Short mmCIF file of C-alpha atoms in Angstrom, two decimals:
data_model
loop_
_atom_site.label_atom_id
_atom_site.label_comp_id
_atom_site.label_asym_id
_atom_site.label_seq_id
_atom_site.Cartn_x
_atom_site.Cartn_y
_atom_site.Cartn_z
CA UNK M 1 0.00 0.00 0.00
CA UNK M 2 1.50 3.66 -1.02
CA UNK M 3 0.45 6.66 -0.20
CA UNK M 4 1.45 9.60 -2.80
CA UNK M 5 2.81 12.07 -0.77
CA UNK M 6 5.91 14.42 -1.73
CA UNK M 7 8.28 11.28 -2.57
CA UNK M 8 7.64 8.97 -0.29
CA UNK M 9 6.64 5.78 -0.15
CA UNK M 10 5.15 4.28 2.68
CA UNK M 11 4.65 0.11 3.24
CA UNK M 12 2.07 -1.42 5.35
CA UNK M 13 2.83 -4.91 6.38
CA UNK M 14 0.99 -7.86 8.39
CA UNK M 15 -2.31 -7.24 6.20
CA UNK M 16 -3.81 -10.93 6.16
CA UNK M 17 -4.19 -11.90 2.44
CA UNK M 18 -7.62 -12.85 3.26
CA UNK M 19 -8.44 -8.94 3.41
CA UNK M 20 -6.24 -8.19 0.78
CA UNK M 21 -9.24 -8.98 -1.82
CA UNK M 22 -11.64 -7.09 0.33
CA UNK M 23 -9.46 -3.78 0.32
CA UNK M 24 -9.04 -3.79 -3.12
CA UNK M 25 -12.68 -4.31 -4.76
CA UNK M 26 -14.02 -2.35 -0.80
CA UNK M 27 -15.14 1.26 -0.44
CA UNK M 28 -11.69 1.16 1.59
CA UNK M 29 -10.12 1.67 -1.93
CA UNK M 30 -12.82 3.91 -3.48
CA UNK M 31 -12.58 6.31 -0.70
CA UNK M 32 -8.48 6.43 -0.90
CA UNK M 33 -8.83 6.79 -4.80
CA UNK M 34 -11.34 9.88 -5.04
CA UNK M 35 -8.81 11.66 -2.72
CA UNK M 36 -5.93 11.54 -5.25
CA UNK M 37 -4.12 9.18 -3.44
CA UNK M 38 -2.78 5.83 -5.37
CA UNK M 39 -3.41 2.46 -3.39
CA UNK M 40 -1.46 -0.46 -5.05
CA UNK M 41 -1.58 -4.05 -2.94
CA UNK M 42 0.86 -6.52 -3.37
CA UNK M 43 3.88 -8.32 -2.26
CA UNK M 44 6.06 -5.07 -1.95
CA UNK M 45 9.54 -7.04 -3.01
CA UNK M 46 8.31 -7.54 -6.27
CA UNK M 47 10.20 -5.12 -8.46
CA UNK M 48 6.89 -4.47 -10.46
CA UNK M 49 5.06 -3.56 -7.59
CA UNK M 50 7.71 -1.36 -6.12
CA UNK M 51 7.49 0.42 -9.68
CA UNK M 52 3.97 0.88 -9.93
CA UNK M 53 4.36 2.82 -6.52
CA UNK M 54 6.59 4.98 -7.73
CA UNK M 55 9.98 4.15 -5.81
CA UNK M 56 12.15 5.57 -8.56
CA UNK M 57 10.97 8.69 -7.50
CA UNK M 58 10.75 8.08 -3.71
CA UNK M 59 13.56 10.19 -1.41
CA UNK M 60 12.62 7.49 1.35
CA UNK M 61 11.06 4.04 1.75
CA UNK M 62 9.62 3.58 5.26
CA UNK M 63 9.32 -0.58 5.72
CA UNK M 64 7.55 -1.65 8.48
CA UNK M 65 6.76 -5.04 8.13
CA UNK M 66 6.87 -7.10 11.22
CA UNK M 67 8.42 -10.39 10.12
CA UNK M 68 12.15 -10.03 9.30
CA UNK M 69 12.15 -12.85 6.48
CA UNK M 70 10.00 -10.53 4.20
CA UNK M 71 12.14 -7.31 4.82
CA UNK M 72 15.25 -8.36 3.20
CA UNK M 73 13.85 -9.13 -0.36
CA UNK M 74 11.74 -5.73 -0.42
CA UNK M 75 14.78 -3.65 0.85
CA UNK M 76 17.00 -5.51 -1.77
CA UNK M 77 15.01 -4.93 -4.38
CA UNK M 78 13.78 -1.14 -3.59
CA UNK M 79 17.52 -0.26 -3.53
CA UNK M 80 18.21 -1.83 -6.96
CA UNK M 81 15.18 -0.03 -8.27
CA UNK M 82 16.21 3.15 -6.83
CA UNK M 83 19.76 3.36 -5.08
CA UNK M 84 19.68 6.74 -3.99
CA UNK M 85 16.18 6.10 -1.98
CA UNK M 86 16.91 6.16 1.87
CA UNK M 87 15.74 3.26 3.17
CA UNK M 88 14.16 3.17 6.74
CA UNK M 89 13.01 -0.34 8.82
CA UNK M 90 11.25 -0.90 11.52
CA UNK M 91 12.78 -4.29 12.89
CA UNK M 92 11.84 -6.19 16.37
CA UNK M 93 15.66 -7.34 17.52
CA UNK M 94 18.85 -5.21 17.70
CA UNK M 95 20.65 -8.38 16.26
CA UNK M 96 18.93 -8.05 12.87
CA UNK M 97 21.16 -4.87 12.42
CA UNK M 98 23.98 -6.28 10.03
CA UNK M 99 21.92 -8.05 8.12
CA UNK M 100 19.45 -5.08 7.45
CA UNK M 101 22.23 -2.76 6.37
CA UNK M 102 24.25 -5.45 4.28
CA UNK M 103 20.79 -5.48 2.13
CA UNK M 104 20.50 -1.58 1.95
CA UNK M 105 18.97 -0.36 4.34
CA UNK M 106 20.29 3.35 5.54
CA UNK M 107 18.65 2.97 8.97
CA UNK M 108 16.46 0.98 11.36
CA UNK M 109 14.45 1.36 14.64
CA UNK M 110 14.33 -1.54 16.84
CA UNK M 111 11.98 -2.81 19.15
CA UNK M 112 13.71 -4.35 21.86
CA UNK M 113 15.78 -1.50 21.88
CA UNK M 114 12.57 1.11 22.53
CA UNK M 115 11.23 -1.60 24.88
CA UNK M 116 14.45 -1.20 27.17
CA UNK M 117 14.15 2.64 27.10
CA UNK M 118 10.99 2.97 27.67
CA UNK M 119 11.07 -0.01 30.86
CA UNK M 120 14.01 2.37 32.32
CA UNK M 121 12.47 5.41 32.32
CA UNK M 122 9.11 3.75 33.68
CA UNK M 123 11.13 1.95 36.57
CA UNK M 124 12.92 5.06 37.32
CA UNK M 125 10.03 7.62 37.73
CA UNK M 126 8.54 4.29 40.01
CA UNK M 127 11.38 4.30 42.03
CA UNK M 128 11.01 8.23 42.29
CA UNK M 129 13.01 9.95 40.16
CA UNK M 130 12.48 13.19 38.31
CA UNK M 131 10.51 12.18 35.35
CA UNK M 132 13.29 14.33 33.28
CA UNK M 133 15.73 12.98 34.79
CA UNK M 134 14.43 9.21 34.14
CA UNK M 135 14.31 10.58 30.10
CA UNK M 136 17.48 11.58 30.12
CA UNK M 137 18.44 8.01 31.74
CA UNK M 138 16.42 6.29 28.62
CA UNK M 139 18.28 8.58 26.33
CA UNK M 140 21.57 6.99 27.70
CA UNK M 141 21.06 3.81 27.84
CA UNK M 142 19.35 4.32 23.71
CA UNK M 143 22.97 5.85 23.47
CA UNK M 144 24.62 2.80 25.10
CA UNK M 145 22.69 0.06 22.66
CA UNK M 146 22.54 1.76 19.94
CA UNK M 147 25.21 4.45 19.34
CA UNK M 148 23.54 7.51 17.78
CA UNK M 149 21.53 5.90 14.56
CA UNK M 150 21.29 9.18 12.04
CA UNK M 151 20.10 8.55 8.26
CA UNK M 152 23.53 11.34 7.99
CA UNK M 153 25.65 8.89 9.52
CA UNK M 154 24.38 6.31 6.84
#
């Protein structure tokens, strides 16, 4: 699914396929149409697909699909298509890193990483410390995991 918006393509993943036909012939479609907006569905690594949503014209690529064995085919082939799109993921586990970047991707957002943060800073403030001060704890241990993830350090 693509939304046309300044460049950018934007994936939606973890649709059931058994919806798939209902979004596509549904007023879901209809509705997205008649506001200029292009809905495509499809299996997203498929270089035709990618096309037809205009990645050769995309400035980013924002993949969030939740199951890592479908993000490395759509990543590979979105940077073939168009190598100077920057290439986002969403990915659950910080050891999925490498393998994301070896395929293209620029950067990536990880949620066992978040989950940590967001457990500190919850702890903290429980344990009575300033709730600024608990963010600013978060913020360090992001620091600590992850180093300081930029799309201008990619």
């Amino acid at each position: 699914m693509t939304v046309q918006a300044r460049g950018g393509v934007y994936l939606a993943g973890g649709i059931a396929p058994s919806i798939v036909d209902r979004l596509k012939s549904g007023p879901f479609r209809t509705i997205f149409e008649e506001k200029g907006r292009l809905a495509l569905f499809g299996d997203a690594s498929q270089p035709g697909i990618l096309q037809q949503a205009g990645i050769a014209r995309a400035r980013h690529l924002v993949v969030t699909l939740p199951h890592s064995v479908n993000r490395a085919p759509l990543i590979a082939a979105a940077r073939e298509l168009s190598p100077r799109c920057r290439i986002v993921v969403r990915a659950r586990y910080l050891r999925e890193h490498d393998d994301l970047m070896h395929v293209g991707a620029h950067a990536a957002c990880f949620e066992e990483a978040e989950a940590a943060v967001a457990l500190t800073k919850l702890v903290l403030i429980d344990l009575g410390l300033d709730p600024a001060a608990a963010s600013a704890e978060g913020d360090r241990v992001r620091r600590e995991t992850l180093g300081s993830p930029s799309l201008d350090d990619a």
